[in-house]
GROMACS .gro file of C-alpha atoms in nm:
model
  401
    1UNK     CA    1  -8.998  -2.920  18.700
    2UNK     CA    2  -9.325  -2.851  18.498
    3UNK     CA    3  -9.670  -2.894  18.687
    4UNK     CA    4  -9.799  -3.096  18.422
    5UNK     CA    5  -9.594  -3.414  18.402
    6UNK     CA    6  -9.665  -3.412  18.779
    7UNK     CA    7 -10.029  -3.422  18.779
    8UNK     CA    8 -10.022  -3.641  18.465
    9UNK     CA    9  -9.824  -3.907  18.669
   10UNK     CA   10 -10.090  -3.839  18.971
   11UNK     CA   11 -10.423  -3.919  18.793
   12UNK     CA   12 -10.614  -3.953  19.084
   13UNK     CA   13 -10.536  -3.635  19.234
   14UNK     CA   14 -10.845  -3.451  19.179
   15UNK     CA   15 -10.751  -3.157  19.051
   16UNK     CA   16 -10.968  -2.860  19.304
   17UNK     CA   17 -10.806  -2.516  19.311
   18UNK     CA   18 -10.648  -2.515  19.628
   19UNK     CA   19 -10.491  -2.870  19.549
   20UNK     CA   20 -10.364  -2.770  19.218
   21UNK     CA   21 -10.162  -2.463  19.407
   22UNK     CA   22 -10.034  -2.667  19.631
   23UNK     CA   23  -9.890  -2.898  19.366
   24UNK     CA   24  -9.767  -2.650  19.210
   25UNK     CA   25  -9.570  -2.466  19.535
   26UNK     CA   26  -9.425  -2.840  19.592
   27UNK     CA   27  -9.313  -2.869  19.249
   28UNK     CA   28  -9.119  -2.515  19.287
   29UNK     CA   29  -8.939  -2.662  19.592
   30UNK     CA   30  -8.851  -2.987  19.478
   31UNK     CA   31  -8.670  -2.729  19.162
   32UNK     CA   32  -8.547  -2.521  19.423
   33UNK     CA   33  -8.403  -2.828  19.605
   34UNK     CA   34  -8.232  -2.942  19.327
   35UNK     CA   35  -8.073  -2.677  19.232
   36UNK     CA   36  -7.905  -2.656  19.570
   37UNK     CA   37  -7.760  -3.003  19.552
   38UNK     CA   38  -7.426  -3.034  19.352
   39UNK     CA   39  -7.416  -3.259  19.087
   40UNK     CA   40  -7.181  -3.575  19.221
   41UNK     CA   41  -6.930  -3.789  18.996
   42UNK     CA   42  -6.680  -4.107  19.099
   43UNK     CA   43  -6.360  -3.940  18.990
   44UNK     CA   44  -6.034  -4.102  19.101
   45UNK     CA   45  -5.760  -3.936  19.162
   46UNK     CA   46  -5.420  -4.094  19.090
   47UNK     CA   47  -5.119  -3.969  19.316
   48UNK     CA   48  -4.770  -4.077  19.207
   49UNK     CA   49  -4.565  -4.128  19.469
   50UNK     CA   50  -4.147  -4.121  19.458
   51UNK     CA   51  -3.888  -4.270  19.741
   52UNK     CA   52  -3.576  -4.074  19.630
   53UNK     CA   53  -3.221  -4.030  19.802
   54UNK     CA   54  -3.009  -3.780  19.714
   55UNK     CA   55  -2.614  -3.791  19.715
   56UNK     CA   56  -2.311  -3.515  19.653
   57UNK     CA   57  -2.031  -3.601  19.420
   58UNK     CA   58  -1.869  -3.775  19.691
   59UNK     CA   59  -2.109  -3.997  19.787
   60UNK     CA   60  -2.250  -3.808  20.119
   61UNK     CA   61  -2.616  -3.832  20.187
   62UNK     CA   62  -2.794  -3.473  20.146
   63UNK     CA   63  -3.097  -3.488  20.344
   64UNK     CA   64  -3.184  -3.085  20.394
   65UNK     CA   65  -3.344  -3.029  20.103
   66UNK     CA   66  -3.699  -2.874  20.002
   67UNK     CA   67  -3.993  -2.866  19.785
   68UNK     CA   68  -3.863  -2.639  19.571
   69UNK     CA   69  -3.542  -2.814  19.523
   70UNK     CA   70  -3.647  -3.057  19.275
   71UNK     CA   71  -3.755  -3.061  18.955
   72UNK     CA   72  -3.957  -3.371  18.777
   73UNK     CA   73  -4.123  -3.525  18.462
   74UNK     CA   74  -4.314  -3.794  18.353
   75UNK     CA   75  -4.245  -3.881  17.994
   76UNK     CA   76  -4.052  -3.575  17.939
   77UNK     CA   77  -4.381  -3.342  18.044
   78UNK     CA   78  -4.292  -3.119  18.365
   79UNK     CA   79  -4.499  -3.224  18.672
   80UNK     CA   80  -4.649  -3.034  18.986
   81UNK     CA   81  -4.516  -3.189  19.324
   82UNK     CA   82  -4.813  -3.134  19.539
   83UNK     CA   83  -4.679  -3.394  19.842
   84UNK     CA   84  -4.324  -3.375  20.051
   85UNK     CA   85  -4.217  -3.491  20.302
   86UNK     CA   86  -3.790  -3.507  20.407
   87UNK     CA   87  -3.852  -3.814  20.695
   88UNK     CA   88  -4.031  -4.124  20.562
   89UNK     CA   89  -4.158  -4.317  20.843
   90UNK     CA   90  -4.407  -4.534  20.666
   91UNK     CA   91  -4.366  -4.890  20.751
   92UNK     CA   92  -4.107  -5.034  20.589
   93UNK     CA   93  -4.123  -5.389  20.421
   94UNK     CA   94  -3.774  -5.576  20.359
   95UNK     CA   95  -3.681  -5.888  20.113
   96UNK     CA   96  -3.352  -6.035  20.168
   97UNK     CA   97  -3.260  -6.267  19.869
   98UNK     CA   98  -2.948  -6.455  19.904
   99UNK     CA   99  -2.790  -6.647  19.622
  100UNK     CA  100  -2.685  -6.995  19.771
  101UNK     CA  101  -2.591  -7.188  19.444
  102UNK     CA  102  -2.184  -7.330  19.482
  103UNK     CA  103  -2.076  -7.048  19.317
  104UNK     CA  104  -2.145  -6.813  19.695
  105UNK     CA  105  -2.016  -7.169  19.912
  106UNK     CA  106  -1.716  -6.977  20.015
  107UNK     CA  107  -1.904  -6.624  20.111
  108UNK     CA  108  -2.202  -6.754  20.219
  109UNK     CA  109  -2.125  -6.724  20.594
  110UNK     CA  110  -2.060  -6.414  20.557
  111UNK     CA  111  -2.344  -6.337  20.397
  112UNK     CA  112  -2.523  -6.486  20.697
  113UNK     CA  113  -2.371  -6.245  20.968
  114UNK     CA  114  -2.410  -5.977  20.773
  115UNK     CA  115  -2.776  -6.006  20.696
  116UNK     CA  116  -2.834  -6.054  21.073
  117UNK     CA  117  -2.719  -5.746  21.214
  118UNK     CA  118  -2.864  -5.562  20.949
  119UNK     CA  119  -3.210  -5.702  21.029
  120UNK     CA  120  -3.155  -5.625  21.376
  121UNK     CA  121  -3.031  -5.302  21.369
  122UNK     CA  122  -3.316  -5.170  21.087
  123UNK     CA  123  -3.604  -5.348  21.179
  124UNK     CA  124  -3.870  -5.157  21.399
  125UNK     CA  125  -4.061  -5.435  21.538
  126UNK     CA  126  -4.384  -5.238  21.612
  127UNK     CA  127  -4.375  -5.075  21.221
  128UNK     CA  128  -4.194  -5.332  20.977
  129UNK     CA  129  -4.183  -5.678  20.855
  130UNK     CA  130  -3.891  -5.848  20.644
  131UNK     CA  131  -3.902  -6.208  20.462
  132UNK     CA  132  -3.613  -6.431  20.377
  133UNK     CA  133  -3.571  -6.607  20.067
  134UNK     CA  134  -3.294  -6.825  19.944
  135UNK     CA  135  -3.235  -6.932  19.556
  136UNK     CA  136  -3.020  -7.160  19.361
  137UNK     CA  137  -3.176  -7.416  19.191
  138UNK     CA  138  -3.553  -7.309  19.303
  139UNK     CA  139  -3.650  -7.051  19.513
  140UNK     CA  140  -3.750  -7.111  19.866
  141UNK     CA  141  -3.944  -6.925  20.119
  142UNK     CA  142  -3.746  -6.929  20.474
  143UNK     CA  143  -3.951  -6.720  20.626
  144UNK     CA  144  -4.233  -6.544  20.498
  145UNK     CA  145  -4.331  -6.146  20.640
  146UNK     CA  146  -4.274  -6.159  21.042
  147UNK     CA  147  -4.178  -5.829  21.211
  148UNK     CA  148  -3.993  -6.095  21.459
  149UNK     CA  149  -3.600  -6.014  21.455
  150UNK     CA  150  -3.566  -6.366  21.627
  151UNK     CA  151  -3.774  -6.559  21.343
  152UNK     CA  152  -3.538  -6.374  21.063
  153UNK     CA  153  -3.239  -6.468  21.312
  154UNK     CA  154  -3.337  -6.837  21.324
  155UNK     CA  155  -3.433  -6.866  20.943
  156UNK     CA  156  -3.125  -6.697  20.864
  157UNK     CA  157  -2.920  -7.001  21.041
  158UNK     CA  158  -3.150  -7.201  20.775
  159UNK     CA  159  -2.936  -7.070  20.496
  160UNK     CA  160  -2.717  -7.371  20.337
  161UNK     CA  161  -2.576  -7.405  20.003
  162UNK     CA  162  -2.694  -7.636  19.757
  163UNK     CA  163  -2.515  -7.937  19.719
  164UNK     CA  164  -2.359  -8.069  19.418
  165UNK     CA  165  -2.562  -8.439  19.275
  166UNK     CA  166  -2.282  -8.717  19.214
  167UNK     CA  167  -2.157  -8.620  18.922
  168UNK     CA  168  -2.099  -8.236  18.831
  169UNK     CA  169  -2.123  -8.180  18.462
  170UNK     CA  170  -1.876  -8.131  18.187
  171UNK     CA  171  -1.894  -7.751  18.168
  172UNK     CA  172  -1.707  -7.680  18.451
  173UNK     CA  173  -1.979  -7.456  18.595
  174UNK     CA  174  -2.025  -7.498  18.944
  175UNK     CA  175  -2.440  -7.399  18.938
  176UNK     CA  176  -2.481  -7.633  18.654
  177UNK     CA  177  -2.488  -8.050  18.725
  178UNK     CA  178  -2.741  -8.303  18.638
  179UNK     CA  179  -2.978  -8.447  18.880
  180UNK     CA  180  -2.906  -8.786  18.814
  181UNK     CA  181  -3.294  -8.899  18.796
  182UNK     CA  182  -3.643  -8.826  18.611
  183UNK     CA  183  -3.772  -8.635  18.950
  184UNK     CA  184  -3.479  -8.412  18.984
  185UNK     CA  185  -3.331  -8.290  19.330
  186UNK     CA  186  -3.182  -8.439  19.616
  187UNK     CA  187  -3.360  -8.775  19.722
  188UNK     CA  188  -3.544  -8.671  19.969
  189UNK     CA  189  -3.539  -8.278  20.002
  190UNK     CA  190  -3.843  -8.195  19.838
  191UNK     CA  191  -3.629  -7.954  19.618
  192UNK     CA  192  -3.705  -7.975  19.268
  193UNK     CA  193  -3.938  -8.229  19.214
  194UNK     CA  194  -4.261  -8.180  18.929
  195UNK     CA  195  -4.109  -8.472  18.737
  196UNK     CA  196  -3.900  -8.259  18.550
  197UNK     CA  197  -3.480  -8.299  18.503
  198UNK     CA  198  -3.270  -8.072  18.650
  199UNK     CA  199  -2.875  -7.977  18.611
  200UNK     CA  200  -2.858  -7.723  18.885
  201UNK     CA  201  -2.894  -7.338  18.834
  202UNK     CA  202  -2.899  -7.018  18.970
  203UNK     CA  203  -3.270  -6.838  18.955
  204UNK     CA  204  -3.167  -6.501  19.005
  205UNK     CA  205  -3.453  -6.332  18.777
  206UNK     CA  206  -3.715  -6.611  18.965
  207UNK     CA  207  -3.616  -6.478  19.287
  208UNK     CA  208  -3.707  -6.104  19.189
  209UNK     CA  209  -4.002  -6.175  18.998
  210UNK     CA  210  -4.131  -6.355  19.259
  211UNK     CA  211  -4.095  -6.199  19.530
  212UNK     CA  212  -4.243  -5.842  19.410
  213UNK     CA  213  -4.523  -6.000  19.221
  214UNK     CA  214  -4.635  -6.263  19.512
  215UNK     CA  215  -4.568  -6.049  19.837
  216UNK     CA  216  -4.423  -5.669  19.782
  217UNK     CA  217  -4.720  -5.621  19.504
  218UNK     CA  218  -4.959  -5.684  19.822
  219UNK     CA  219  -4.782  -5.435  20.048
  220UNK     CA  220  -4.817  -5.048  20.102
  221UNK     CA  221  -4.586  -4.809  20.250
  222UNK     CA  222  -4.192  -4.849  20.159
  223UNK     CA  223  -4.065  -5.155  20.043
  224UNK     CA  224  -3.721  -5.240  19.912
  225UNK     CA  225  -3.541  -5.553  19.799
  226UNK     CA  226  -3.173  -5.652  19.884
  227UNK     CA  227  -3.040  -5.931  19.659
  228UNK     CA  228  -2.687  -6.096  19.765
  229UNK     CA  229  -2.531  -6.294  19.456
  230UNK     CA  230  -2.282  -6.260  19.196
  231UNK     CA  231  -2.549  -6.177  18.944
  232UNK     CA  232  -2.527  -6.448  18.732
  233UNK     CA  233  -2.893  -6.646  18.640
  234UNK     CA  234  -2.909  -6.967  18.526
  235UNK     CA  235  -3.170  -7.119  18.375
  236UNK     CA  236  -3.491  -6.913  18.500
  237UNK     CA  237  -3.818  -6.883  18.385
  238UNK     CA  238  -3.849  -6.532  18.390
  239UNK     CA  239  -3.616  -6.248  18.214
  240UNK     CA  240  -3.424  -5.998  18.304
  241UNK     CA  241  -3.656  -5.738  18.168
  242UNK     CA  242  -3.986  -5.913  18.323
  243UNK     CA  243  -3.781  -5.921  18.672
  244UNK     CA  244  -3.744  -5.555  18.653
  245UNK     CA  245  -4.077  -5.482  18.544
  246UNK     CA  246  -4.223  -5.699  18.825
  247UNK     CA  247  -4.062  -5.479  19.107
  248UNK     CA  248  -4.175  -5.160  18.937
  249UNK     CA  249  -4.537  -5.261  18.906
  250UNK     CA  250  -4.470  -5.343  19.281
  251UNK     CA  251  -4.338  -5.040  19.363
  252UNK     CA  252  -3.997  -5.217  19.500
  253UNK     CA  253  -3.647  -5.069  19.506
  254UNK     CA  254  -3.401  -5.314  19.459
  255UNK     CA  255  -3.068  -5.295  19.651
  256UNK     CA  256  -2.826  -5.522  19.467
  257UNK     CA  257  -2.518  -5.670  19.656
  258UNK     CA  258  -2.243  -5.839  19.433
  259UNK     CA  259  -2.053  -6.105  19.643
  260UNK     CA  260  -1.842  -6.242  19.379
  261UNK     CA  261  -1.634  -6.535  19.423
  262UNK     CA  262  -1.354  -6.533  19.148
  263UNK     CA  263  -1.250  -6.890  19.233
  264UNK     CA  264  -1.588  -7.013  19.209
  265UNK     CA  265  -1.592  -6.979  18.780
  266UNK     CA  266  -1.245  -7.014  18.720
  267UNK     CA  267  -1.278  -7.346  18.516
  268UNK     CA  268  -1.609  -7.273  18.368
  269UNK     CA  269  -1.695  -7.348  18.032
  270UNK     CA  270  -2.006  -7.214  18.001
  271UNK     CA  271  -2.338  -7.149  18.184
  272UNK     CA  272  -2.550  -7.418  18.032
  273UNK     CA  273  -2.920  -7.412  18.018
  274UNK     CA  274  -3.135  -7.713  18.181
  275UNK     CA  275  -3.466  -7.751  18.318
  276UNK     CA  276  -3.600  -7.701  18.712
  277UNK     CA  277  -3.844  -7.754  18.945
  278UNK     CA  278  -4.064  -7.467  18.970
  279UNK     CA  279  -4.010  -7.157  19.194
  280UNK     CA  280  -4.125  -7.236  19.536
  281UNK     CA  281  -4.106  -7.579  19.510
  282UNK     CA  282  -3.893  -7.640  19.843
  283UNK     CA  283  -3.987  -7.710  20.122
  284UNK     CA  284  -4.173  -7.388  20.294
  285UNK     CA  285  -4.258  -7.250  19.932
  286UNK     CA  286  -4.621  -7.170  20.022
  287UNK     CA  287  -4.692  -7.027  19.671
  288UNK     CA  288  -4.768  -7.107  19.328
  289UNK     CA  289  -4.885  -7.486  19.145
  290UNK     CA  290  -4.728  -7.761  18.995
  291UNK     CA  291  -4.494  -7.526  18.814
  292UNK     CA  292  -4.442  -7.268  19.081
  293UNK     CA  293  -4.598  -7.006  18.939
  294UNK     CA  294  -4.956  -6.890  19.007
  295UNK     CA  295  -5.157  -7.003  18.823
  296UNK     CA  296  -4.919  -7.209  18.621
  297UNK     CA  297  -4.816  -7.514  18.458
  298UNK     CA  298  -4.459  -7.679  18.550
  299UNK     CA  299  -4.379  -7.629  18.202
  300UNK     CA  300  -4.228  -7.291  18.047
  301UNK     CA  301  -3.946  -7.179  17.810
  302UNK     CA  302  -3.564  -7.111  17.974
  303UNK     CA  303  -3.397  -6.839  17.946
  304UNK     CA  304  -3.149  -6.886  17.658
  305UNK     CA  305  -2.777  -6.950  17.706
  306UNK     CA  306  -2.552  -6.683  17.767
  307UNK     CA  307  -2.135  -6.782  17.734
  308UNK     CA  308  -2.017  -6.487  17.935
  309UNK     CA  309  -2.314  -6.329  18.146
  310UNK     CA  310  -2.162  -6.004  18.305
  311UNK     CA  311  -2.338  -6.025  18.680
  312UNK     CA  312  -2.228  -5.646  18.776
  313UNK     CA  313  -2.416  -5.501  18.464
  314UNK     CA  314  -2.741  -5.717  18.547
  315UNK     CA  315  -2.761  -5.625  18.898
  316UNK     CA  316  -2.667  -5.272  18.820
  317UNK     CA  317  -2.961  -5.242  18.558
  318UNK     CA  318  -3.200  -5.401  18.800
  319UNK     CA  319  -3.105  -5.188  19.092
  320UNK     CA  320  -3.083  -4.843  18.849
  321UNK     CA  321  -3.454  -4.887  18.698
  322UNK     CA  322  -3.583  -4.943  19.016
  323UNK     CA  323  -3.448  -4.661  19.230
  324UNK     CA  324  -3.226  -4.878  19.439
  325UNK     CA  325  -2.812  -4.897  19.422
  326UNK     CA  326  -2.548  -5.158  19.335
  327UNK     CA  327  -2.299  -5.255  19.558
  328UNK     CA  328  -1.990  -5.473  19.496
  329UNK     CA  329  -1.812  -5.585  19.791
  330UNK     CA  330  -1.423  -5.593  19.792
  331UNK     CA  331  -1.163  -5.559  20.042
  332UNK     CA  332  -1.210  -5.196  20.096
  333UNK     CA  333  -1.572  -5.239  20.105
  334UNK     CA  334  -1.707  -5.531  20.336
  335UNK     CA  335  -2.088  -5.696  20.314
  336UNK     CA  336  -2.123  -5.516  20.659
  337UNK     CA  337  -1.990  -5.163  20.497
  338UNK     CA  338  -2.266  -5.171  20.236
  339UNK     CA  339  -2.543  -5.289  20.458
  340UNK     CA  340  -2.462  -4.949  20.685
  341UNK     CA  341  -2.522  -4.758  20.308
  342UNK     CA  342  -2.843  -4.920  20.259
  343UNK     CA  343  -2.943  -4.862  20.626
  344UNK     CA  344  -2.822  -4.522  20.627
  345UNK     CA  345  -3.076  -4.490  20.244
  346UNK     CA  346  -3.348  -4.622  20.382
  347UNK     CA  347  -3.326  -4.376  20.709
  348UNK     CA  348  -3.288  -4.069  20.434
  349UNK     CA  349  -3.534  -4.074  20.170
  350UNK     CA  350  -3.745  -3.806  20.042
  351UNK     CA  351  -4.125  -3.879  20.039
  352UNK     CA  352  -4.304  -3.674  19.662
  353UNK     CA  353  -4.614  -3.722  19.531
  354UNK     CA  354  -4.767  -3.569  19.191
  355UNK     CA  355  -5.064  -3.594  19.061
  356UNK     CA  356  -4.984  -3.673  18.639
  357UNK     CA  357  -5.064  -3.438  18.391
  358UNK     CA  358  -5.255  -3.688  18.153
  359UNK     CA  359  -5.439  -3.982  18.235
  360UNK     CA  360  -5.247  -4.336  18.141
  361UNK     CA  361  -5.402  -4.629  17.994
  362UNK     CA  362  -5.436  -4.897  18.156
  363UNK     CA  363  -5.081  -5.126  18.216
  364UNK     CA  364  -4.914  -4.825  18.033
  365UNK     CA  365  -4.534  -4.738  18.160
  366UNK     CA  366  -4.434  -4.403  18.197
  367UNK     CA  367  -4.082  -4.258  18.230
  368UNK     CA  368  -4.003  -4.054  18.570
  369UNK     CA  369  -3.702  -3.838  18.567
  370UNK     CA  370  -3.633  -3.648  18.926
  371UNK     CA  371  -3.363  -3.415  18.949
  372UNK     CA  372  -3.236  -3.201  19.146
  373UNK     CA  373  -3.149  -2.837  19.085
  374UNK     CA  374  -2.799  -2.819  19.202
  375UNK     CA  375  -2.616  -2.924  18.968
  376UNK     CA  376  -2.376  -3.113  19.182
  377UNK     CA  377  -2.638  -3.371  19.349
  378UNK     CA  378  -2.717  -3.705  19.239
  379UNK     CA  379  -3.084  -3.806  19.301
  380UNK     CA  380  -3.151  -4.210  19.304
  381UNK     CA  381  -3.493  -4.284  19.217
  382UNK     CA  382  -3.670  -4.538  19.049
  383UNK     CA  383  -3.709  -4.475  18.620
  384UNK     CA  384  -4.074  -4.475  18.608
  385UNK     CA  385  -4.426  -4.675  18.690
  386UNK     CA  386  -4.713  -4.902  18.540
  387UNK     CA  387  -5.060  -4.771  18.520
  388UNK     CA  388  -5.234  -5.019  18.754
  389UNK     CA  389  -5.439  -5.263  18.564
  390UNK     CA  390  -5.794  -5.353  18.685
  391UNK     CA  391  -5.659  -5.671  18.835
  392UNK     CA  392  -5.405  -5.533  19.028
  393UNK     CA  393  -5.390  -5.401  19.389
  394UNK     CA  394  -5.332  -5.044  19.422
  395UNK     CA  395  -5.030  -5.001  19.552
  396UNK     CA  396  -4.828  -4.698  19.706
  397UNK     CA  397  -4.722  -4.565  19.346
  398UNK     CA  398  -5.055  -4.502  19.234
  399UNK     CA  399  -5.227  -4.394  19.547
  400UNK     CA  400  -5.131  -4.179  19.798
  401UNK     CA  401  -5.130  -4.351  20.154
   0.00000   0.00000   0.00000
């Protein structure tokens, strides 16, 4: 810092010897000061964080393994894994979405029991929450995020499935009949009104959408999704692909159970198309406008008709690109079987975090691909994550907690 400029900026300052010395001695330590303090920028830091499980060629958990015993990329680039951890005990969030269109009348109590022991046994009352939602025709919030086993207990009891209006259609489909009326849905319900007609349906890819993008999206720590249906939408809003992309941006693995009921579609012709009320439009659906959507209007295009939808490939893509698993129940594998997997998962996960190689734009997707180094071991984890855009929350995926 030059004397000058000071004294110029200090007119009045008579300028004596002894004052001009002292000027200039301050001016030396306000340099001298400066040069001490480091220069300071706002630099974030984005952490990548991955929930993986790891499996032999049998199937049995492996949960011994290191740091050093993975290997990962983002968009084929090799990354550094700065964070591990082998126990996860961040809080854990749960979804359960159960399918309770007439095609799951005949499994549905099952589905029930099932879904209550699970809650109760995985549940830790002073760390997690779960929420129940139930979907045919619309989607409807039973009980939003409690940590309260009894609250899931009694909304679980809540579960019922849709009934049929007077007169099913001529398809033969069992989720597809007509409403019978310009309002749509059962006189009195409050299910899938908005003025618009409705035959029925099953809004799988609502259910999923909605629930990451309304309540996971808003939650840190672990948070997984466990869908019970036979994987077969009908006439939702949303697609497949924008379902799947709406848990990743939430950072959601998606366990998918496939309760199939081979009776159920025996006679169908077809899975017809047909406009709904909007997504939670029932009764304790707490989100969205006149369309169900935030934000949103009650109109919006269909999903287009598919003859012959194959359920197990749907839920297995949706479970695969988000890290999670498919399950298909049978008679050597019960509902209560598979919720023990998932329970025994979500007790086993490894914990990594990376810090990528190249900043992302923003809303970009990039590819994850976690292996292990034996060669033997299977490692589930999700495909990859968005780039958070300014709008968004920052979730677990993009920050470390």
């Amino acid at each position: 810092m030059a004397l000058y400029p000071l004294v110029k900026l200090m007119p009045s300052f008579r300028r004596s010897p002894l004052r001009l010395w002292l000027l200039a001695a301050l001016a030396v330590c306000a340099v001298a000061i400066a040069e001490q303090q480091p220069s300071t920028y706002s630099v974030e830091v984005k952490v990548v964080n991955v929930l993986a499980t790891v499996h032999d060629k049998h199937g049995k958990l492996i949960n011994n393994l290191s740091q050093n015993d993975f290997t990962l990329e983002e968009d084929g680039r090799p990354q550094n894994i700065k964070y591990f951890t082998r126990e996860t005990d961040l809080p854990l969030t749960l979804g359960l979405l159960v399918d309770t269109s007439l095609s799951q009348r005949r499994v549905i109590d099952q589905e029930r029991t099932a879904s209550g022991a699970f809650v109760d046994k995985v549940l830790r009352e002073d760390k997690d929450k779960a929420f129940l939602i139930q979907f045919d025709r619309e989607v409807e919030l039973l009980q939003d995020l409690t940590p309260s086993r009894q609250k899931l207990d009694d909304s679980l009891r809540l579960l019922q499935v849709s009934g049929p209006s007077r007169d099913r259609d001529d398809q033969g489909d069992p989720d597809s009949y007509p409403s019978g009326g310009s309002g749509g849905g059962q006189p009195g319900s409050g299910r899938g009104g908005y003025g618009h007609h409705m035959r029925g349906g099953t809004l799988l890819y609502d259910a999923v959408f909605l629930a990451s993008d309304e309540i996971m999206r808003k939650q840190t720590g672990r948070k997984a999704l466990i869908v019970l249906t036979d994987g077969v939408d009908h006439g939702s809003k949303t697609s497949l692909e924008r379902a799947i992309e709406s848990a990743q941006r939430a950072d959601t693995v998606v366990y998918s159970i496939l309760f199939a009921d081979e009776d159920a579609y025996r006679n169908r012709g077809g899975f017809g198309g047909g406009g709904m009320g909007g997504p939670w439009g029932g009764r304790r659906g707490p989100y969205g406008g006149p369309g169900g959507y935030p934000g949103g209007g009650g109109g919006g295009q269909r999903q287009p008709r598919e003859d012959h939808p194959d359920g197990k490939k749907i839920l297995q893509r949706i479970s695969q690109e988000s890290g999670g698993r498919m399950f298909e129940v049978s008679k050597k594998l019960t509902v209560d079987q598979i919720y023990q997997q998932i329970q025994d998962e979500l007790r086993n996960q490894y914990n990594l975090g990376y810090t990528p190689d190249r900043a992302g734009d923003s809303g970009e997707y990039h590819k994850i691909h976690l292996t292990a180094k034996q060669k033997d071991l299977v490692v589930q984890a999700r495909d990859g994550y968005y780039t958070p855009t300014p709008s968004e929350p920052k979730g677990q995926a993009q920050n470390r907690n």
